Coordinates of C-alpha atoms in Angstrom, one line a residue:
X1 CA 129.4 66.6 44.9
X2 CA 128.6 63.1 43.8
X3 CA 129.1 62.0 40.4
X4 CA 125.3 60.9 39.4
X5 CA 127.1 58.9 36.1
X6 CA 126.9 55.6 36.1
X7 CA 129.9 53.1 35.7
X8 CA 129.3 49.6 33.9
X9 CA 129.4 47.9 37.2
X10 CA 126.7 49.9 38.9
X11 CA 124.9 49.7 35.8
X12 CA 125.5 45.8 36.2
X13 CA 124.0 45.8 40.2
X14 CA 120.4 44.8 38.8
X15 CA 121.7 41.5 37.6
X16 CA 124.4 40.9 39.9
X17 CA 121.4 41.0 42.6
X18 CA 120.1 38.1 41.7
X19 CA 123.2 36.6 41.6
X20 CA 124.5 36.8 44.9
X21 CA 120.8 36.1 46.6
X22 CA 119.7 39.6 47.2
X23 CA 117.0 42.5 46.2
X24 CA 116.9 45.6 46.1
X25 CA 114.3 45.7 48.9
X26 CA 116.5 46.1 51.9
X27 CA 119.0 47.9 50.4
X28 CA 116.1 50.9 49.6
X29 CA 114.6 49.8 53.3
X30 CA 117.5 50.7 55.2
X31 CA 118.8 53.4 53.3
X32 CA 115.1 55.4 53.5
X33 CA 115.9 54.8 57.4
X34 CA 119.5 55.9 57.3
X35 CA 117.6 59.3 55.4
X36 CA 115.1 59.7 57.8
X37 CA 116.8 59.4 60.6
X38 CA 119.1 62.4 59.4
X39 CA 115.9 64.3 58.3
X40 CA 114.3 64.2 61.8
X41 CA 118.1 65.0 63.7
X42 CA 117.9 68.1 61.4
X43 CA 114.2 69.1 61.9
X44 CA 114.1 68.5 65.5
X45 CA 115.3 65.8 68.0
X46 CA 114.1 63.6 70.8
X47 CA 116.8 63.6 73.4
X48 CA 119.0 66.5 75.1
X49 CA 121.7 68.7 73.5
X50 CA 124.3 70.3 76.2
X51 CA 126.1 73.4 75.1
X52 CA 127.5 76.2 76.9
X53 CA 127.6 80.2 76.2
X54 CA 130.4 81.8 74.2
X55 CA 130.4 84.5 77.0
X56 CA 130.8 81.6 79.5
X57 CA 134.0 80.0 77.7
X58 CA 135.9 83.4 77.8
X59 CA 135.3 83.8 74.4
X60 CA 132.2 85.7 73.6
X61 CA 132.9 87.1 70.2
X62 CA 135.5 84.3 69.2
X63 CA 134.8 81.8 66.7
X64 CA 137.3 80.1 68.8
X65 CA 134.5 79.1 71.1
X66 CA 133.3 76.1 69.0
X67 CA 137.1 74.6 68.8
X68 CA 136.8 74.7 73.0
X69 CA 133.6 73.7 72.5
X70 CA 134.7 70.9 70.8
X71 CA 137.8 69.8 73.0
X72 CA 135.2 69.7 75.8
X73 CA 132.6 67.6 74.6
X74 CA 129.4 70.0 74.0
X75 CA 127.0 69.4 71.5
X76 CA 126.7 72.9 70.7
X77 CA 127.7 76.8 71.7
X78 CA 125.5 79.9 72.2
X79 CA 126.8 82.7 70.7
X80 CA 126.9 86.6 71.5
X81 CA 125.8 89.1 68.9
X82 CA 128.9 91.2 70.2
X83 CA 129.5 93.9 71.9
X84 CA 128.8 98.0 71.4
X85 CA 132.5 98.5 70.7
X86 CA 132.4 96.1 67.7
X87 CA 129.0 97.6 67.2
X88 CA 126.8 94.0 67.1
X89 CA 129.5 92.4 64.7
X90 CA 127.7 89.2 64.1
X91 CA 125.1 91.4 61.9
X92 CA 128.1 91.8 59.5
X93 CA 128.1 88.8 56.7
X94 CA 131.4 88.6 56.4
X95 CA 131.3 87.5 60.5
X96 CA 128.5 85.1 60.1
X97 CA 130.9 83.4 57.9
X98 CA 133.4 83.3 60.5
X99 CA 130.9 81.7 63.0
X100 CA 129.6 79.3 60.2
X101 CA 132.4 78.3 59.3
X102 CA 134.3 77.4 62.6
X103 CA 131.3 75.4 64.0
X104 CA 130.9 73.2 61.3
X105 CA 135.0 72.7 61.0
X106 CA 134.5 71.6 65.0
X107 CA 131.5 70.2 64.5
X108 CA 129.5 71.9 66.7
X109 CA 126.3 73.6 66.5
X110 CA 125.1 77.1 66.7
X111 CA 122.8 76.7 69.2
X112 CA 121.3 80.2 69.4
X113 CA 121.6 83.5 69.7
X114 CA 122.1 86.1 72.4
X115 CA 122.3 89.8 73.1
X116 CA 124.3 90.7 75.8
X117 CA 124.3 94.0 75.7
X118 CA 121.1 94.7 77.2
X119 CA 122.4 94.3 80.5
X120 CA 124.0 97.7 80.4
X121 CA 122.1 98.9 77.2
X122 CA 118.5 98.2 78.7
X123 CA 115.8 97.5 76.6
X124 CA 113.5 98.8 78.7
X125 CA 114.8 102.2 77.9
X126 CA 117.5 102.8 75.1
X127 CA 116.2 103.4 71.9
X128 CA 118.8 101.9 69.8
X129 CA 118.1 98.5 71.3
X130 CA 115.0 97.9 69.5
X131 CA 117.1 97.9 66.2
X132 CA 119.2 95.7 67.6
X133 CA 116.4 93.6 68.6
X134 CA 115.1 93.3 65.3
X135 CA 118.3 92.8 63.7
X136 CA 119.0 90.1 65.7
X137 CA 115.8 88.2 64.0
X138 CA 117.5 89.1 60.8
X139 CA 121.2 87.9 61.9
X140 CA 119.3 84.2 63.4
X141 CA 117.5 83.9 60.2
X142 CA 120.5 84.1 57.7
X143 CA 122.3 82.1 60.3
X144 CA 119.2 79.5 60.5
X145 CA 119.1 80.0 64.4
X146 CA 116.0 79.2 66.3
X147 CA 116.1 81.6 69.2
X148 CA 117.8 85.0 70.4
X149 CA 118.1 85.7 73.8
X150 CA 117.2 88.8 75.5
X151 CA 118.7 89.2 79.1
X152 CA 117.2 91.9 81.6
X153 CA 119.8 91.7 84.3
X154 CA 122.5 94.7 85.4
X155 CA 120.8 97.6 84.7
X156 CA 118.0 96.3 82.1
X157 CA 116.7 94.4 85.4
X158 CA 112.5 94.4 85.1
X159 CA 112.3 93.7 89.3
X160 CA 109.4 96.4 90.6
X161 CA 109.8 98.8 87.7
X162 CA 106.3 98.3 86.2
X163 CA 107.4 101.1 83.5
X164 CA 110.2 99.2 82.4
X165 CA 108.0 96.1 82.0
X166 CA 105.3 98.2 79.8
X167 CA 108.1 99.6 77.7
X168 CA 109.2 95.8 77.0
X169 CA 105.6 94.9 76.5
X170 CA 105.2 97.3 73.8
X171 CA 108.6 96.7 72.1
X172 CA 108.4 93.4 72.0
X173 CA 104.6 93.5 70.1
X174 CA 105.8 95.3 67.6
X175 CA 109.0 93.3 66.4
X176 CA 107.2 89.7 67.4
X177 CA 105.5 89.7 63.7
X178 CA 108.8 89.7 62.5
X179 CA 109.7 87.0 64.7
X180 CA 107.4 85.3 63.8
X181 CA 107.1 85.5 60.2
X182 CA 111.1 84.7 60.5
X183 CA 110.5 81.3 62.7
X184 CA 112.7 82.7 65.3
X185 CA 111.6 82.4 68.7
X186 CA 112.7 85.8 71.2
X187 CA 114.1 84.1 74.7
X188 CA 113.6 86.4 77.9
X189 CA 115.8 85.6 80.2
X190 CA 115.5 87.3 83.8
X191 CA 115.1 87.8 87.8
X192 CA 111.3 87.7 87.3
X193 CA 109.0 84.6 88.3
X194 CA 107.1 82.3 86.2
X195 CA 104.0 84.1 87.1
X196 CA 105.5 87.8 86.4
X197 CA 107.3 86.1 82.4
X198 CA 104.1 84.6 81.8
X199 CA 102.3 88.0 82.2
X200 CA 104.7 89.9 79.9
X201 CA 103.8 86.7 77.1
X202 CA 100.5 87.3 77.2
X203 CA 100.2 90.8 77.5
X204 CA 102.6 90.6 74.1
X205 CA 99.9 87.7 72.4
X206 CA 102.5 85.9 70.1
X207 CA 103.8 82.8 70.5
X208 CA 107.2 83.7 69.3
X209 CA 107.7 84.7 72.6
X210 CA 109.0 82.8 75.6
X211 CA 111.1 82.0 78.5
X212 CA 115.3 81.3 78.5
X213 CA 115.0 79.8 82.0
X214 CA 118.0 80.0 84.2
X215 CA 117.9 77.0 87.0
X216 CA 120.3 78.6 88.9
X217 CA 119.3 82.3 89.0
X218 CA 115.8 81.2 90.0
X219 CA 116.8 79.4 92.6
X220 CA 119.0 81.9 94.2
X221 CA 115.7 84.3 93.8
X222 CA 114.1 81.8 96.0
X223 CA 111.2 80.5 93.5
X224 CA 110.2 76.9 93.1
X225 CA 112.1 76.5 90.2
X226 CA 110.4 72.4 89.8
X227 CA 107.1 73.8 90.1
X228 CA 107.7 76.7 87.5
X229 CA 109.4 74.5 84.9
X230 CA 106.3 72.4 84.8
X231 CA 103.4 75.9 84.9
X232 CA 105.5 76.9 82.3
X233 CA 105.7 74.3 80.5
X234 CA 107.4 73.3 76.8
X235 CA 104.8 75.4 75.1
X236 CA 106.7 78.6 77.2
X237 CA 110.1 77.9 77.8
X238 CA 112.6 77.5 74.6
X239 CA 115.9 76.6 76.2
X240 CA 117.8 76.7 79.4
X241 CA 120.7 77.9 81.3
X242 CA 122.0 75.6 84.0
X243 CA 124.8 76.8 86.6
X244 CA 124.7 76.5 89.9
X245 CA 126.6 79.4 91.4
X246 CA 130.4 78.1 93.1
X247 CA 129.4 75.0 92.6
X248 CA 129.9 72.3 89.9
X249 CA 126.8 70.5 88.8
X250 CA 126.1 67.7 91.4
X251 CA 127.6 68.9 94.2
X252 CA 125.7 72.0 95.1
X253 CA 122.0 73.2 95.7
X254 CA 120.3 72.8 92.3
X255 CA 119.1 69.6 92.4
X256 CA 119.2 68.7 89.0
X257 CA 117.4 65.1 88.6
X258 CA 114.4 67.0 90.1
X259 CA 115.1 69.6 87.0
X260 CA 114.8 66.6 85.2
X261 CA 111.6 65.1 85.9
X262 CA 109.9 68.4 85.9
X263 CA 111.0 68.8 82.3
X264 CA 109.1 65.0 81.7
X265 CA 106.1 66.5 83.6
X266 CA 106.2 69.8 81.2
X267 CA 107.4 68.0 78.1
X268 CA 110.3 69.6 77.0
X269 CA 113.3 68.4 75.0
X270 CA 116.1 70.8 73.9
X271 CA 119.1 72.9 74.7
X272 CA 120.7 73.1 78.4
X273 CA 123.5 75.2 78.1
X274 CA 125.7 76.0 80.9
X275 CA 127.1 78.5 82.7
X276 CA 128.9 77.4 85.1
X277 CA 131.8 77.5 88.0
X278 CA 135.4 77.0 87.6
X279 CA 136.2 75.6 90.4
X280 CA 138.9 72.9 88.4
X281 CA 140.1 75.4 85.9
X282 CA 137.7 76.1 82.7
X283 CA 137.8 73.3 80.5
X284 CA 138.0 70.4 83.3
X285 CA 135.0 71.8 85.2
X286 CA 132.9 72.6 81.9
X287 CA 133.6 69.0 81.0
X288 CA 132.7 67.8 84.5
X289 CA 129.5 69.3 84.3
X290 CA 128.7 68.4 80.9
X291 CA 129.5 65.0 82.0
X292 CA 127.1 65.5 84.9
X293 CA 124.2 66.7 82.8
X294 CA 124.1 63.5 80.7
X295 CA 123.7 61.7 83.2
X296 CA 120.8 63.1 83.9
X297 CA 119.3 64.4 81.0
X298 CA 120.5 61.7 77.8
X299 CA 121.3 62.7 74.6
X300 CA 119.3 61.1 71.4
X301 CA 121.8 59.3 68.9
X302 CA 124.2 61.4 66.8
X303 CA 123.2 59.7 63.2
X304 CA 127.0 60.4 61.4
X305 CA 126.0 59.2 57.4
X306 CA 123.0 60.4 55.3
X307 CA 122.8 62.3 52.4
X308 CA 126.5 64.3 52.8
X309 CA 129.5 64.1 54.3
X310 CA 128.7 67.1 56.4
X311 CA 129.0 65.1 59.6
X312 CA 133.1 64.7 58.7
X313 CA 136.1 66.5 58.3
X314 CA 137.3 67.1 54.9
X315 CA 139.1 65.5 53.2
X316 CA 137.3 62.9 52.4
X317 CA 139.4 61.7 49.5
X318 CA 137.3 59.3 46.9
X319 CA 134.7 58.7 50.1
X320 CA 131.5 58.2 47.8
X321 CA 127.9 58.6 49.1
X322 CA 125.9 55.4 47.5
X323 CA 122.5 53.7 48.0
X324 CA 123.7 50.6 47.8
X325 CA 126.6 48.2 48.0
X326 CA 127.6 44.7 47.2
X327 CA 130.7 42.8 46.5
X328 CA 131.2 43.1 42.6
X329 CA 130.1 40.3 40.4
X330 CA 133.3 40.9 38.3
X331 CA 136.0 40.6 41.1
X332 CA 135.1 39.5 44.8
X333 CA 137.5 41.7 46.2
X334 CA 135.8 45.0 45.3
X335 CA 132.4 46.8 46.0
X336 CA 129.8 47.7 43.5
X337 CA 127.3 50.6 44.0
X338 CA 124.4 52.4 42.8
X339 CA 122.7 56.0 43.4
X340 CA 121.3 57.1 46.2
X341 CA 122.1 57.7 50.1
X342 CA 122.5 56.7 53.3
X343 CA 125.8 54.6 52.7
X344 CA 129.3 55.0 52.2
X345 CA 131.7 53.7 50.3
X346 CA 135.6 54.3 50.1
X347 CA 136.1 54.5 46.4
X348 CA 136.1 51.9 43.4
X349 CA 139.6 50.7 44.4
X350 CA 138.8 50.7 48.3
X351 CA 141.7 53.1 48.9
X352 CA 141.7 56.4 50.2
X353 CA 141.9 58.4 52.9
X354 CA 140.9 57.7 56.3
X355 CA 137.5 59.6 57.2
X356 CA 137.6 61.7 60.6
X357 CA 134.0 62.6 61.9
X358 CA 134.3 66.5 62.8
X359 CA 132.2 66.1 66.0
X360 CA 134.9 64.7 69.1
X361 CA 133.7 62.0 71.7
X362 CA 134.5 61.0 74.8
X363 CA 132.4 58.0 76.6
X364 CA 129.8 56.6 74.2
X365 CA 127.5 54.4 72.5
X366 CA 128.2 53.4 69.2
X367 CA 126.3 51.5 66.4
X368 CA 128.1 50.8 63.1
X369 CA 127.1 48.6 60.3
X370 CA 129.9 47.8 57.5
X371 CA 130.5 45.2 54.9
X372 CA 133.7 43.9 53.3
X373 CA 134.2 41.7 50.2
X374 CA 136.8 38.9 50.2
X375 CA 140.1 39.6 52.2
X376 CA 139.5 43.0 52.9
X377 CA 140.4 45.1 55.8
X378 CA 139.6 48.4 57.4
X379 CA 138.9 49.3 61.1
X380 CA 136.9 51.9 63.6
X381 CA 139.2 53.9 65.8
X382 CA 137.8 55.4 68.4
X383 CA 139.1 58.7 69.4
X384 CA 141.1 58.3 66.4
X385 CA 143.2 56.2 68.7
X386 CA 142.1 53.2 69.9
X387 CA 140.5 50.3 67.0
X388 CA 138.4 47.5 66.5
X389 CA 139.3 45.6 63.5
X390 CA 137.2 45.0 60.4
X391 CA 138.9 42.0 58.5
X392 CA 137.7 38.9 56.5
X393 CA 138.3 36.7 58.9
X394 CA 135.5 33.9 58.2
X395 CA 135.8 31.0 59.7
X396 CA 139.0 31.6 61.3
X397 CA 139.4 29.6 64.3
X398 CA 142.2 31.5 65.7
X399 CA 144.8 33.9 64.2
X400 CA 148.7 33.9 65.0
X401 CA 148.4 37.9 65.7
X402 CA 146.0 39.0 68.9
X403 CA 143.5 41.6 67.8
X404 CA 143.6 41.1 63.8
X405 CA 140.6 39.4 63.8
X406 CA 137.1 40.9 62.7
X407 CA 135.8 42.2 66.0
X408 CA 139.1 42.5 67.5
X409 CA 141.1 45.1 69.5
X410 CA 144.2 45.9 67.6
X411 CA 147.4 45.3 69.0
X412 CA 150.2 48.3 70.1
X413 CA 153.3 48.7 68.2
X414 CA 157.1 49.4 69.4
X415 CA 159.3 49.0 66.9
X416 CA 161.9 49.5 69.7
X417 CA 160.0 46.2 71.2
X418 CA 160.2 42.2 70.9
X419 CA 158.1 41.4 69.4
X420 CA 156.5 44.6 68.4
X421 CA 153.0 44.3 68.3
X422 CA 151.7 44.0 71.9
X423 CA 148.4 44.1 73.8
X424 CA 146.2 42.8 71.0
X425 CA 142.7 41.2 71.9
X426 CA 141.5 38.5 70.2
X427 CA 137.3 38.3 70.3
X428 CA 135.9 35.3 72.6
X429 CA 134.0 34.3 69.3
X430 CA 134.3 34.6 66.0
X431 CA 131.3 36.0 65.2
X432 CA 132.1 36.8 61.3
X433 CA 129.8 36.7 58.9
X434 CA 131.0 35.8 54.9
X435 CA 132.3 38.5 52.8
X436 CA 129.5 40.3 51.1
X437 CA 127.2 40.2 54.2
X438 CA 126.1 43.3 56.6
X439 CA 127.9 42.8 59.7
X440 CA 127.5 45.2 63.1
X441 CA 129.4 46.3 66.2
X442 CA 127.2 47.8 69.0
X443 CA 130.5 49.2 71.4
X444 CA 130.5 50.6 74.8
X445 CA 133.2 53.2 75.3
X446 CA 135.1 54.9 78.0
X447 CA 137.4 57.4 77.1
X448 CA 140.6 57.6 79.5
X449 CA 140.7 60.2 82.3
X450 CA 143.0 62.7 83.0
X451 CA 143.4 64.9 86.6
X452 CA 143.0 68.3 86.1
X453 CA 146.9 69.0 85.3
X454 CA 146.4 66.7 82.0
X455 CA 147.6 63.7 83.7
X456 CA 146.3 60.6 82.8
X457 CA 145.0 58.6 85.8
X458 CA 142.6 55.9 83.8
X459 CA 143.3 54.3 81.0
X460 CA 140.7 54.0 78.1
X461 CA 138.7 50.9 78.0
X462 CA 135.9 49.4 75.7
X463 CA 133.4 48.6 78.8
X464 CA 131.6 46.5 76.0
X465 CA 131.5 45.0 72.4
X466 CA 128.7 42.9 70.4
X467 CA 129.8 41.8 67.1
X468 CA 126.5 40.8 65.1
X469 CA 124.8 40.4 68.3
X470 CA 127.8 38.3 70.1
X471 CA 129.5 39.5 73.1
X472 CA 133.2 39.5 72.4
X473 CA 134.6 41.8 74.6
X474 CA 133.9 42.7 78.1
X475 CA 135.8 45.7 80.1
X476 CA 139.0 45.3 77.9
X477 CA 141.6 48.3 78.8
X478 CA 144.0 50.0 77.0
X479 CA 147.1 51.3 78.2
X480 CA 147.5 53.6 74.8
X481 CA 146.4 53.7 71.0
X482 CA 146.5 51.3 68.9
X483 CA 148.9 50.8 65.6
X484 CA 148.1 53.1 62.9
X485 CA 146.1 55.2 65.1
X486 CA 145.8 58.9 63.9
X487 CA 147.1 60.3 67.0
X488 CA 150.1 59.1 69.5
X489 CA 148.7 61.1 72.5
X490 CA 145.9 60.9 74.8
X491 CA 142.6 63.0 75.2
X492 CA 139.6 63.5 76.9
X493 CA 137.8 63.5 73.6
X494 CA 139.0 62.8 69.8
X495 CA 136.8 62.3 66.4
X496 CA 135.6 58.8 65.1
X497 CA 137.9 57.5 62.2
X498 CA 137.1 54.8 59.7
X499 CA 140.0 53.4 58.1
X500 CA 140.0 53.8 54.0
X501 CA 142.9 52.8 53.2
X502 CA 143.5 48.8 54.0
X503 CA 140.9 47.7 51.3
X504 CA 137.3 48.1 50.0
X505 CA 134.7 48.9 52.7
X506 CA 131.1 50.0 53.1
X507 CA 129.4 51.6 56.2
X508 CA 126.0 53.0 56.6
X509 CA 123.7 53.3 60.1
X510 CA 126.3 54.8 62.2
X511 CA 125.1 56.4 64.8
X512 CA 127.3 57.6 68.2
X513 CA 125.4 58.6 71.6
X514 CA 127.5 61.0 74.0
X515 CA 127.0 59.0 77.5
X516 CA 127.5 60.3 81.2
X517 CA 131.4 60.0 82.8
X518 CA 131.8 58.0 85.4
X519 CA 133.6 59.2 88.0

């Protein structure tokens, strides 16, 4: 919770504006942008998410499946209502805490819901599935999900049984209202053609009900699945399942660029979960073809400060969510702030804890603004492992230690070496602005790579890195973390970390894009 009182010094920020040149103007500017942009990731997004099914990570009723999730690089899991034997646990509270709770600990979103025992509990025929139907709006509307899947595969397949169809038909107009009224959108996912789903939708007449299409089972049912993604269209399709049989994404018969521009032509944006082969062992080939899949369909900017610290891992020690920040008229080397959002700040003393973001990142994007005051320090690791260095360095034209430079790559430490600090990188320019002044990275990361016994056979390396619009670093590797990193091993993914406790430091308009693995 922030503290909405007032010390002298913020209370002092009106006059110590005009002091150092400034107004309040840009300050409110960007952090209404910083607010909105979190506002519109919330309500809705732009770009692709890329999940994968509980069921499909071995772990369908196992809150586990967001900390794989997580180690793999998804943006999001969807999860099974459970089974008969634990009789539909996720309609239990006390579960839905479970589930809450462990995706935003990973950082992962709930990406919807899914019922999969209606492949051998049809719905076309078992009476107790149309309670479990409409539970299921209840379960996705105290769990603020968007969509519950209904399967018709196994025995709840709707292939030439025009009775089971009708049966569906009627069931499904009389829990749609509820639907409806619940903002929750009911999925069908099945063997039948575009032609035969959009006949059951508007035979039901509501618009809470649409089409989970499956790329891969449509296309190993022979239909054009291009062509039905686009008569479809966004307006009757709410998400996707992408696998491709034996085959990892890219290398088999679903051609998924194709996918891709039939999406543009129909205009949809969302989900793509996947459910895929294991050709490399689980989490190598789920990562492979998560990899794949932003390659072809890109992710929109993950926006990691607003209005909470809900984007990162607690703790967050005296972390303080501000509206504004400015070196303090009263001593150089501290920030002052006021009320508001959008930026942070790490404490009145500038030390604290270091500030992990609870999603994990492999290759990436990255755009973070921060500002120092006078002979401050702090630093972005990425992967919690490898850093580029935040320091007052000013019109420095060249420091004794590699890397310690604003803009640099920090150097390794062996304190078993001589000397111990090793493989730092100095930036071609010093492109430092004073203390007091908004400064910017704009980073191009890839993540090392490891074969699929763990072994790492690529170091990490930032491809890229602009330092208030000024190239000073091109394809730098690095053969391991840096010093003070939060980890001493390698990964295919790891959290951001700011560093909080070198000195005072502000950050706001940080926002990270997952990007495509090279192979």
């Amino acid at each position: 919770m922030r503290n909405s009182n007032m010390s002298r010094r913020e209370m002092m920020l009106g006059s110590a504006r005009a002091v150092a040149g400034l107004s309040l103007t840009p300050f409110a500017t960007s952090c209404r942008s910083a607010s909105t942009k979190m506002s519109r990731r919330k309500s809705g997004h732009k770009g692709f998410k890329i999940g994968a099914c509980a069921w499909s990570l071995g772990k369908a009723s196992d809150p586990a499946c967001f900390e794989l999730a997580r180690r793999i690089g998804l943006d999001g899991v969807q999860i099974s209502m459970g089974s008969v034997e634990n009789d539909l646990h996720l309609r239990r509270p006390d579960v839905q805490k479970q589930f809450l709770e462990a995706a935003k600990e990973n950082g992962i979103e709930i990406a919807s819901l899914g019922i999969l025992n209606l492949n051998s509990v049809p719905y076309k025929s078992d009476p107790r599935t149309v309670q479990w139907v409409s539970d299921s709006i209840d379960v996705c509307k105290a769990m603020h999900l968007p969509i519950v899947m209904l399967p018709f595969f196994g025995k709840g397949d709707l292939r030439n049984d025009k009775k089971g169809v009708d049966v569906v038909v009627e069931r499904l107009k009389g829990v749609a209202p509820k639907a409806e009224k619940a903002g929750v959108v009911i999925g069908l996912e099945s063997w039948l053609s575009a032609e035969q789903n959009m006949d059951i939708i508007n035979r039901v007449g509501s618009p809470a009900v649409k089409v989970y299409y499956d790329v891969g089972n449509s296309h190993k049912r022979g239909y054009d699945i291009y062509n039905e993604i686009r008569s479809l269209g966004a307006e009757h399709i709410c998400a996707f399942h992408a696998k491709d049989y034996g085959n990892l994404f890219g290398r088999g018969k679903v051609d998924f660029k194709k996918v891709r521009l039939a999406m543009d032509d129909a205009g949809y944006r969302g989900w793509i979960q996947i459910e895929g082969a294991k050709p490399l062992g689980l989490e190598a080939s789920y990562r492979h073809d998560a990899q794949y899949l932003r390659s072809v369909f890109p992710a929109e900017p993950i926006y990691l400060i607003g209005d909470d610290f809900s984007a990162w891992r607690q703790n967050t020690g005296t972390w303080r969510i501000v509206g504004e920040a400015i070196v303090d008229p009263e001593n150089k080397k501290l920030i002052a702030a006021g009320p508001g959002g959008g930026v942070i700040v790490n404490g009145s003393k500038g030390k604290t804890v270091n500030l992990f973001s609870r999603k994990h990142f492999g290759d990436v994007t990255a755009h973070i603004e921060f500002m120092i005051p006078r002979k401050s320090n702090s630093g972005v690791y990425f992967m919690g492992r490898y850093e580029i260095q935040i320091y007052d360095s000013y019109g420095v034209k060249k420091s004794e230690y590699p890397g310690i430079e604003c803009g640099g790559i920090y150097q390794r430490w062996d304190k078993n070496r001589t000397p111990k600090g090793f493989e730092g990188h100095s930036p071609l320019v010093n492109a430092t602005l004073p203390p007091g002044k908004w400064q910017s990275f704009d980073v191009i990361f890839r993540a090392p790579r490891f074969d699929k016994t763990g072994r790492k056979i690529s170091n990490a390396r930032f491809k890229k890195v602009i330092h208030n619009s000024v190239l000073v670093h091109k394809n730098v590797e690095l053969t391991g973390p840096t010093r003070s990193a939060a980890y001493s091993d390698e990964k295919p993914t790891g959290p951001l970390m700011l560093q909080g406790n070198h000195g005072p430091v502000a950050y706001r308009n940080i926002r990270v894009t997952p990007l495509a693995c090279e192979e």
